[in-house]
């Protein structure tokens, strides 16, 4: 029996989730008020569609929420999402999640009100993105940063060029360097293909390489790739909607933040709500204006407008003006795939961040976290080893692990391991696995 999932809202986020989940052979029903949108989805994905308002009991019953393992209310209206989730729960859905905008709902002390009403999870894509941006600014030398168990293990991504000492080296030859006791290369993105490296793999110019390390050894990676840690002090943000606001709020107590937005009234409102941010009213497409406002003194530039094109172009401009770290928000899937080759340091995408958060609730086996990677068809999955099964009886090399997956790290209480083939898992371990899509079903069996 496939897991039955109902998604309310077939916009960008609903579509992206439906697409992700249909790969996993889930049985999916999408609800939307617009026939045209549903026809488009039906032509692209193998899902059922129901036309109507997700706050209508009759529409929810037609979508069979009564037998749903999960209902995801992700329309653009917060009120619709909350009402749809509450009704779905009352009608018998096992788990319900609602997408919200209001930040105060997400404060720890307020979440319980929603839980008491029956909503299992609230999700705010903008809050998740601002958290990810904060992480990237703190670890500015890397293009991606994933942390597990509060940062006990970190996975970071970086593009290597011709001048890098690792380029044209075989992985097995590098391992003589004692640095490799605490860090390991676990994935390489080359020409939009993901490679799980073996000893004989050679690092090439322009490879985008992912390392895993313990928190205290993240510095060793910089040493290895011949980079200095760069401290960020001044940050410029362009844009003025929810994402720019949330991000500025998160950054303004740690960095000097300048925010540029072209709407005068919105700027007044932002200035009132961002006590420690310098808010400037002006057209951020005008490079001269940005330079006048200190672009060349900035350490980081965050392009968070609602136009992917504007975000990419202004980030490249910032790069040309000597800004060390650029992050662009992009909505378009095509751009994500070419991110590493266009020259913007890091891309961020609301739908992807939210889909990662949601997908960990949908896995079989004991999954605790899932992180998708921009432009890569692989993901990091954190499993907990809950019972004595064959995983704990053999060393990793004897487990017949699929070739398309690798155990990148293991957390055992306070201890952290970067395992080799002779490592043996035990009950209570948390294993971080890098998996290509074809490894999914084998891993679900292994970790079930």
Short mmCIF file of C-alpha atoms in Angstrom, two decimals:
data_model
loop_
_atom_site.label_atom_id
_atom_site.label_comp_id
_atom_site.label_asym_id
_atom_site.label_seq_id
_atom_site.Cartn_x
_atom_site.Cartn_y
_atom_site.Cartn_z
CA UNK A 1 0.00 0.00 0.00
CA UNK A 2 1.43 3.36 -1.02
CA UNK A 3 1.30 6.12 1.55
CA UNK A 4 -1.61 8.49 0.80
CA UNK A 5 -0.66 12.19 0.95
CA UNK A 6 -2.92 15.18 0.31
CA UNK A 7 -1.38 18.54 -0.66
CA UNK A 8 -3.55 21.66 -0.52
CA UNK A 9 -2.21 24.30 -2.91
CA UNK A 10 -0.73 23.42 -6.30
CA UNK A 11 1.43 26.54 -6.59
CA UNK A 12 5.20 26.45 -6.74
CA UNK A 13 5.68 24.80 -3.39
CA UNK A 14 2.82 22.31 -3.72
CA UNK A 15 4.03 21.33 -7.18
CA UNK A 16 7.61 20.89 -6.01
CA UNK A 17 6.52 18.70 -3.08
CA UNK A 18 4.23 16.62 -5.30
CA UNK A 19 7.08 16.08 -7.74
CA UNK A 20 9.54 15.08 -4.99
CA UNK A 21 7.04 12.69 -3.42
CA UNK A 22 5.86 11.13 -6.66
CA UNK A 23 9.45 9.86 -7.17
CA UNK A 24 8.95 7.88 -3.95
CA UNK A 25 5.82 6.13 -5.31
CA UNK A 26 3.55 7.88 -2.87
CA UNK A 27 -0.15 8.12 -3.69
CA UNK A 28 -0.73 11.89 -3.98
CA UNK A 29 -3.81 14.07 -4.30
CA UNK A 30 -3.49 17.81 -5.00
CA UNK A 31 -6.23 20.31 -4.16
CA UNK A 32 -6.41 23.74 -5.83
CA UNK A 33 -9.06 26.28 -6.75
CA UNK A 34 -7.79 26.76 -10.31
CA UNK A 35 -8.58 24.23 -13.01
CA UNK A 36 -5.76 25.49 -15.27
CA UNK A 37 -3.12 24.92 -12.59
CA UNK A 38 -4.41 21.40 -11.90
CA UNK A 39 -4.46 20.54 -15.62
CA UNK A 40 -0.82 21.59 -15.88
CA UNK A 41 0.14 19.46 -12.87
CA UNK A 42 -1.77 16.43 -14.23
CA UNK A 43 0.05 16.70 -17.55
CA UNK A 44 3.44 16.57 -15.79
CA UNK A 45 2.98 14.34 -12.73
CA UNK A 46 1.24 11.12 -11.86
CA UNK A 47 -1.10 12.56 -9.20
CA UNK A 48 -4.84 12.84 -8.59
CA UNK A 49 -6.33 16.35 -8.53
CA UNK A 50 -9.39 17.77 -6.80
CA UNK A 51 -10.68 21.21 -7.72
CA UNK A 52 -12.08 23.32 -4.92
CA UNK A 53 -11.36 25.22 -1.72
CA UNK A 54 -9.26 23.27 0.79
CA UNK A 55 -11.28 24.76 3.67
CA UNK A 56 -14.41 22.98 2.40
CA UNK A 57 -15.22 19.73 4.24
CA UNK A 58 -16.78 18.28 1.08
CA UNK A 59 -13.60 19.03 -0.95
CA UNK A 60 -11.39 17.47 1.75
CA UNK A 61 -13.58 14.36 1.78
CA UNK A 62 -13.33 14.10 -2.02
CA UNK A 63 -9.53 14.16 -1.59
CA UNK A 64 -9.89 11.30 0.91
CA UNK A 65 -8.12 13.06 3.79
CA UNK A 66 -9.76 10.53 6.14
CA UNK A 67 -7.24 7.91 5.02
CA UNK A 68 -4.29 10.27 4.54
CA UNK A 69 -0.98 9.57 6.27
CA UNK A 70 -0.25 13.24 5.85
CA UNK A 71 -1.95 16.46 4.77
CA UNK A 72 0.27 19.38 3.73
CA UNK A 73 -1.54 22.72 3.57
CA UNK A 74 0.83 24.95 1.57
CA UNK A 75 -1.39 27.44 -0.27
CA UNK A 76 -0.31 31.09 -0.32
CA UNK A 77 -2.99 31.92 2.27
CA UNK A 78 -1.99 31.30 5.88
CA UNK A 79 -5.63 31.26 7.06
CA UNK A 80 -6.60 28.68 4.43
CA UNK A 81 -3.68 26.49 5.51
CA UNK A 82 -4.56 26.62 9.21
CA UNK A 83 -8.27 25.92 8.66
CA UNK A 84 -7.58 23.14 6.11
CA UNK A 85 -5.10 21.46 8.48
CA UNK A 86 -7.48 21.64 11.46
CA UNK A 87 -10.38 20.20 9.44
CA UNK A 88 -8.21 17.46 7.89
CA UNK A 89 -7.11 16.36 11.37
CA UNK A 90 -10.73 16.22 12.60
CA UNK A 91 -11.66 14.19 9.51
CA UNK A 92 -9.06 11.55 10.38
CA UNK A 93 -5.74 12.51 8.73
CA UNK A 94 -2.83 11.04 10.72
CA UNK A 95 -0.47 14.01 10.48
CA UNK A 96 -1.14 17.57 9.30
CA UNK A 97 1.24 20.43 8.52
CA UNK A 98 0.44 24.06 7.72
CA UNK A 99 2.59 26.64 5.98
CA UNK A 100 2.52 29.94 7.89
CA UNK A 101 3.94 33.44 7.51
CA UNK A 102 3.40 34.88 10.97
CA UNK A 103 6.68 34.61 12.88
CA UNK A 104 5.07 34.84 16.30
CA UNK A 105 3.24 31.55 15.59
CA UNK A 106 6.62 29.85 15.38
CA UNK A 107 7.87 30.96 18.78
CA UNK A 108 8.38 27.96 21.02
CA UNK A 109 5.78 29.13 23.55
CA UNK A 110 3.12 29.63 20.84
CA UNK A 111 3.63 26.42 18.85
CA UNK A 112 1.92 24.44 21.62
CA UNK A 113 -1.40 26.26 21.00
CA UNK A 114 -1.44 24.83 17.48
CA UNK A 115 -0.34 21.40 18.71
CA UNK A 116 -3.22 21.42 21.21
CA UNK A 117 -5.60 22.15 18.33
CA UNK A 118 -4.20 19.18 16.42
CA UNK A 119 -1.75 20.74 13.94
CA UNK A 120 1.39 18.60 14.13
CA UNK A 121 3.83 20.99 12.46
CA UNK A 122 3.93 24.58 11.32
CA UNK A 123 6.38 25.34 8.56
CA UNK A 124 7.66 28.73 7.40
CA UNK A 125 9.84 28.57 4.28
CA UNK A 126 11.13 32.11 4.91
CA UNK A 127 12.19 31.29 8.48
CA UNK A 128 13.96 28.13 7.26
CA UNK A 129 15.73 30.12 4.52
CA UNK A 130 16.88 32.85 6.88
CA UNK A 131 18.33 30.17 9.17
CA UNK A 132 20.19 28.68 6.22
CA UNK A 133 21.48 32.11 5.12
CA UNK A 134 22.72 32.81 8.66
CA UNK A 135 24.58 29.50 8.58
CA UNK A 136 26.17 30.35 5.21
CA UNK A 137 27.31 33.77 6.43
CA UNK A 138 28.87 32.23 9.53
CA UNK A 139 30.73 29.72 7.32
CA UNK A 140 31.37 32.09 4.48
CA UNK A 141 34.19 30.16 2.77
CA UNK A 142 31.78 27.38 1.77
CA UNK A 143 28.93 27.36 -0.73
CA UNK A 144 26.80 24.94 1.30
CA UNK A 145 26.77 24.07 4.97
CA UNK A 146 24.70 21.28 6.52
CA UNK A 147 24.96 20.56 10.20
CA UNK A 148 23.73 17.47 12.02
CA UNK A 149 22.83 17.07 15.69
CA UNK A 150 23.42 20.73 16.48
CA UNK A 151 26.67 20.88 14.55
CA UNK A 152 28.46 17.80 15.91
CA UNK A 153 29.07 16.88 12.27
CA UNK A 154 29.24 19.35 9.40
CA UNK A 155 29.05 18.80 5.66
CA UNK A 156 30.36 21.67 3.54
CA UNK A 157 30.64 22.24 -0.21
CA UNK A 158 33.30 24.15 -2.13
CA UNK A 159 34.33 24.51 -5.79
CA UNK A 160 38.00 23.72 -6.49
CA UNK A 161 39.89 25.39 -9.33
CA UNK A 162 43.16 24.70 -11.13
CA UNK A 163 45.25 26.47 -8.49
CA UNK A 164 43.99 24.17 -5.75
CA UNK A 165 46.48 21.65 -4.33
CA UNK A 166 43.88 18.82 -4.44
CA UNK A 167 43.15 19.14 -8.17
CA UNK A 168 44.47 16.23 -10.29
CA UNK A 169 45.13 14.12 -7.18
CA UNK A 170 43.75 10.66 -6.52
CA UNK A 171 41.73 10.37 -3.32
CA UNK A 172 43.73 7.36 -2.07
CA UNK A 173 46.97 9.34 -2.45
CA UNK A 174 45.60 12.21 -0.37
CA UNK A 175 44.68 10.01 2.54
CA UNK A 176 48.34 9.87 3.64
CA UNK A 177 47.81 13.46 4.88
CA UNK A 178 46.92 13.19 8.62
CA UNK A 179 44.22 15.87 8.11
CA UNK A 180 42.16 13.09 6.51
CA UNK A 181 41.79 11.36 9.88
CA UNK A 182 39.08 13.88 10.75
CA UNK A 183 37.64 14.90 7.40
CA UNK A 184 36.61 13.05 4.28
CA UNK A 185 35.48 13.84 0.73
CA UNK A 186 32.05 12.24 0.38
CA UNK A 187 30.65 13.59 -2.89
CA UNK A 188 31.75 15.38 -6.03
CA UNK A 189 29.49 17.31 -8.37
CA UNK A 190 30.97 17.32 -11.89
CA UNK A 191 29.08 18.49 -15.00
CA UNK A 192 25.80 18.26 -13.10
CA UNK A 193 26.46 14.61 -12.19
CA UNK A 194 26.94 13.43 -8.63
CA UNK A 195 29.89 11.11 -8.03
CA UNK A 196 30.34 9.13 -4.84
CA UNK A 197 34.13 9.00 -4.73
CA UNK A 198 36.21 5.83 -4.42
CA UNK A 199 39.96 5.62 -3.70
CA UNK A 200 40.75 5.72 -7.41
CA UNK A 201 38.67 8.87 -8.09
CA UNK A 202 40.72 11.86 -9.28
CA UNK A 203 39.69 15.41 -8.36
CA UNK A 204 39.34 17.60 -11.48
CA UNK A 205 39.41 21.34 -12.11
CA UNK A 206 35.98 22.94 -11.33
CA UNK A 207 34.80 19.95 -9.31
CA UNK A 208 32.37 20.94 -6.61
CA UNK A 209 33.47 18.88 -3.63
CA UNK A 210 31.58 18.02 -0.42
CA UNK A 211 33.56 17.33 2.75
CA UNK A 212 32.33 15.95 6.06
CA UNK A 213 34.11 16.85 9.29
CA UNK A 214 33.59 17.23 12.99
CA UNK A 215 32.82 20.78 14.06
CA UNK A 216 36.33 21.44 15.39
CA UNK A 217 37.94 20.25 12.16
CA UNK A 218 35.98 22.42 9.71
CA UNK A 219 39.00 24.76 9.85
CA UNK A 220 41.25 21.93 8.59
CA UNK A 221 39.23 21.87 5.36
CA UNK A 222 40.13 25.53 4.73
CA UNK A 223 43.77 24.71 5.44
CA UNK A 224 43.58 21.76 3.04
CA UNK A 225 42.10 23.78 0.17
CA UNK A 226 44.48 26.65 0.89
CA UNK A 227 41.95 29.23 2.07
CA UNK A 228 41.84 31.59 5.02
CA UNK A 229 38.75 31.85 7.20
CA UNK A 230 37.16 35.18 6.34
CA UNK A 231 35.19 37.08 8.98
CA UNK A 232 32.07 38.80 7.72
CA UNK A 233 31.28 42.20 9.22
CA UNK A 234 29.24 44.21 6.67
CA UNK A 235 26.22 42.75 4.89
CA UNK A 236 24.02 44.33 2.20
CA UNK A 237 20.53 42.92 1.52
CA UNK A 238 18.38 43.91 -1.45
CA UNK A 239 14.62 43.26 -1.37
CA UNK A 240 11.94 44.12 1.13
CA UNK A 241 9.43 41.30 1.43
CA UNK A 242 9.11 38.73 4.17
CA UNK A 243 12.35 36.94 3.31
CA UNK A 244 14.48 40.12 3.44
CA UNK A 245 12.83 41.14 6.72
CA UNK A 246 13.28 37.74 8.40
CA UNK A 247 16.89 37.53 7.28
CA UNK A 248 17.73 41.08 8.40
CA UNK A 249 16.15 40.36 11.80
CA UNK A 250 18.31 37.27 12.17
CA UNK A 251 21.53 39.02 11.08
CA UNK A 252 21.26 42.53 12.51
CA UNK A 253 22.47 41.67 16.01
CA UNK A 254 25.60 39.97 14.68
CA UNK A 255 26.60 42.04 11.62
CA UNK A 256 26.32 45.59 10.26
CA UNK A 257 23.36 45.27 7.91
CA UNK A 258 22.29 47.65 5.13
CA UNK A 259 18.97 46.92 3.38
CA UNK A 260 18.04 48.53 0.05
CA UNK A 261 14.43 48.52 -1.18
CA UNK A 262 12.66 50.60 -3.81
CA UNK A 263 9.24 51.08 -2.16
CA UNK A 264 9.23 54.21 0.03
CA UNK A 265 6.34 53.21 2.32
CA UNK A 266 7.73 49.73 2.80
CA UNK A 267 11.11 51.25 3.73
CA UNK A 268 9.48 53.32 6.50
CA UNK A 269 7.83 50.17 7.86
CA UNK A 270 11.07 48.16 7.61
CA UNK A 271 13.04 50.90 9.39
CA UNK A 272 10.54 50.77 12.29
CA UNK A 273 10.78 46.99 12.54
CA UNK A 274 14.54 46.61 12.10
CA UNK A 275 16.11 48.67 14.90
CA UNK A 276 19.72 47.76 14.03
CA UNK A 277 19.55 47.80 10.22
CA UNK A 278 20.28 50.78 7.98
CA UNK A 279 17.30 50.89 5.57
CA UNK A 280 17.83 52.75 2.29
CA UNK A 281 15.11 53.64 -0.21
CA UNK A 282 16.41 53.29 -3.76
CA UNK A 283 16.46 51.19 -6.91
CA UNK A 284 18.74 48.21 -6.27
CA UNK A 285 19.09 47.58 -10.01
CA UNK A 286 21.08 50.81 -10.15
CA UNK A 287 24.68 49.75 -9.55
CA UNK A 288 25.88 53.31 -8.95
CA UNK A 289 23.41 53.67 -6.11
CA UNK A 290 24.63 50.42 -4.53
CA UNK A 291 28.25 51.57 -4.83
CA UNK A 292 27.31 54.95 -3.24
CA UNK A 293 25.71 53.02 -0.38
CA UNK A 294 28.92 51.12 0.27
CA UNK A 295 28.76 48.01 -1.94
CA UNK A 296 32.56 47.88 -2.23
CA UNK A 297 32.98 47.82 1.57
CA UNK A 298 30.60 44.86 1.96
CA UNK A 299 31.79 41.37 2.92
CA UNK A 300 28.49 39.74 1.94
CA UNK A 301 25.67 40.57 -0.48
CA UNK A 302 22.25 38.90 -0.21
CA UNK A 303 19.91 39.27 -3.19
CA UNK A 304 16.44 38.42 -1.86
CA UNK A 305 14.05 40.19 -4.25
CA UNK A 306 11.17 38.31 -5.87
CA UNK A 307 12.97 38.14 -9.23
CA UNK A 308 15.49 35.32 -9.71
CA UNK A 309 17.08 37.14 -12.64
CA UNK A 310 17.59 40.36 -10.66
CA UNK A 311 19.05 38.34 -7.79
CA UNK A 312 21.56 36.53 -9.99
CA UNK A 313 22.63 39.61 -11.96
CA UNK A 314 23.04 41.87 -8.90
CA UNK A 315 25.00 39.10 -7.11
CA UNK A 316 27.38 38.80 -10.07
CA UNK A 317 27.72 42.61 -10.08
CA UNK A 318 28.53 42.54 -6.35
CA UNK A 319 31.14 39.86 -7.04
CA UNK A 320 32.72 42.14 -9.69
CA UNK A 321 32.89 44.91 -7.10
CA UNK A 322 34.95 42.72 -4.80
CA UNK A 323 32.27 41.40 -2.43
CA UNK A 324 33.56 38.17 -0.86
CA UNK A 325 30.30 36.24 -0.37
CA UNK A 326 27.16 36.44 -2.52
CA UNK A 327 23.89 34.61 -1.91
CA UNK A 328 20.95 34.80 -4.32
CA UNK A 329 17.41 33.57 -3.80
CA UNK A 330 16.16 31.81 -6.93
CA UNK A 331 12.76 30.40 -7.67
CA UNK A 332 13.50 28.85 -11.01
CA UNK A 333 14.58 25.23 -11.02
CA UNK A 334 16.73 25.65 -14.15
CA UNK A 335 18.96 28.17 -12.39
CA UNK A 336 19.53 25.88 -9.43
CA UNK A 337 21.09 23.30 -11.70
CA UNK A 338 23.61 25.72 -13.12
CA UNK A 339 24.31 27.48 -9.83
CA UNK A 340 27.89 26.31 -9.44
CA UNK A 341 28.85 27.37 -12.93
CA UNK A 342 27.39 30.89 -12.99
CA UNK A 343 29.62 32.39 -10.34
CA UNK A 344 27.17 33.19 -7.53
CA UNK A 345 28.61 31.68 -4.34
CA UNK A 346 25.42 30.22 -2.90
CA UNK A 347 21.87 29.89 -4.13
CA UNK A 348 18.90 29.49 -1.87
CA UNK A 349 15.43 28.31 -2.78
CA UNK A 350 12.39 28.44 -0.51
CA UNK A 351 10.63 25.43 -1.98
CA UNK A 352 13.67 23.21 -1.69
CA UNK A 353 14.36 24.21 1.90
CA UNK A 354 10.74 23.55 2.84
CA UNK A 355 10.62 20.26 0.92
CA UNK A 356 13.72 19.04 2.83
CA UNK A 357 12.05 19.88 6.11
CA UNK A 358 8.81 18.13 5.17
CA UNK A 359 10.34 15.05 3.55
CA UNK A 360 11.96 13.80 6.75
CA UNK A 361 8.45 13.17 8.14
CA UNK A 362 7.62 10.99 5.17
CA UNK A 363 10.44 8.46 5.12
CA UNK A 364 10.21 4.85 6.07
CA UNK A 365 12.87 3.75 8.51
CA UNK A 366 13.98 5.94 11.35
CA UNK A 367 14.84 9.14 9.54
CA UNK A 368 15.67 12.18 11.64
CA UNK A 369 16.78 14.75 9.06
CA UNK A 370 17.00 15.14 5.31
CA UNK A 371 19.05 17.75 3.43
CA UNK A 372 18.76 18.09 -0.31
CA UNK A 373 21.61 19.79 -2.14
CA UNK A 374 21.11 22.52 -4.75
CA UNK A 375 21.57 21.25 -8.26
CA UNK A 376 22.42 17.74 -7.04
CA UNK A 377 20.19 14.70 -7.26
CA UNK A 378 21.58 13.27 -4.02
CA UNK A 379 20.63 14.03 -0.45
CA UNK A 380 21.93 13.53 3.07
CA UNK A 381 19.69 11.44 5.29
CA UNK A 382 20.20 10.98 9.02
CA UNK A 383 18.99 7.58 10.28
CA UNK A 384 18.88 6.44 13.87
CA UNK A 385 19.75 2.80 14.56
CA UNK A 386 16.86 1.78 16.76
CA UNK A 387 17.22 -1.97 17.09
CA UNK A 388 19.65 -4.82 16.76
CA UNK A 389 19.46 -5.85 13.12
CA UNK A 390 22.06 -6.84 10.56
CA UNK A 391 23.38 -3.26 10.52
CA UNK A 392 24.88 -3.84 13.98
CA UNK A 393 26.13 -7.38 13.27
CA UNK A 394 28.65 -6.66 10.49
CA UNK A 395 31.27 -4.10 9.54
CA UNK A 396 30.18 -1.53 6.95
CA UNK A 397 32.11 -3.23 4.15
CA UNK A 398 30.19 -6.50 4.79
CA UNK A 399 26.74 -4.91 4.77
CA UNK A 400 26.34 -4.92 0.96
CA UNK A 401 25.62 -1.22 1.01
CA UNK A 402 24.39 0.06 -2.38
CA UNK A 403 27.18 1.65 -4.52
CA UNK A 404 24.99 4.71 -4.85
CA UNK A 405 25.18 5.51 -1.12
CA UNK A 406 27.86 6.05 1.50
CA UNK A 407 27.84 6.29 5.31
CA UNK A 408 29.47 9.70 5.67
CA UNK A 409 29.46 10.07 9.44
CA UNK A 410 28.22 8.51 12.66
CA UNK A 411 27.22 10.25 15.89
CA UNK A 412 27.32 8.09 19.03
CA UNK A 413 26.27 10.13 22.05
CA UNK A 414 28.93 12.81 22.36
CA UNK A 415 31.38 10.93 20.13
CA UNK A 416 31.66 11.53 16.41
CA UNK A 417 33.12 9.13 13.82
CA UNK A 418 34.00 9.42 10.15
CA UNK A 419 33.80 5.69 9.47
CA UNK A 420 35.82 3.47 7.17
CA UNK A 421 34.91 -0.01 5.91
CA UNK A 422 35.89 -1.66 9.20
CA UNK A 423 33.51 0.45 11.27
CA UNK A 424 30.58 -1.29 12.98
CA UNK A 425 27.33 0.48 13.85
CA UNK A 426 25.62 -0.04 17.19
CA UNK A 427 22.12 0.60 18.60
CA UNK A 428 21.52 4.28 19.35
CA UNK A 429 23.94 5.48 16.66
CA UNK A 430 22.86 8.21 14.27
CA UNK A 431 24.20 7.50 10.79
CA UNK A 432 24.46 10.24 8.17
CA UNK A 433 24.15 8.71 4.73
CA UNK A 434 24.68 10.37 1.36
CA UNK A 435 22.27 8.72 -1.08
CA UNK A 436 21.57 9.00 -4.78
CA UNK A 437 17.88 8.45 -5.73
CA UNK A 438 18.45 4.86 -6.86
CA UNK A 439 19.67 3.91 -3.37
CA UNK A 440 16.44 4.89 -1.64
CA UNK A 441 14.61 1.57 -1.48
CA UNK A 442 17.72 -0.44 -0.53
CA UNK A 443 18.41 2.00 2.31
CA UNK A 444 14.82 1.87 3.56
CA UNK A 445 15.16 -1.93 3.82
CA UNK A 446 18.55 -1.74 5.55
CA UNK A 447 17.51 0.87 8.10
CA UNK A 448 13.97 -0.29 8.66
#
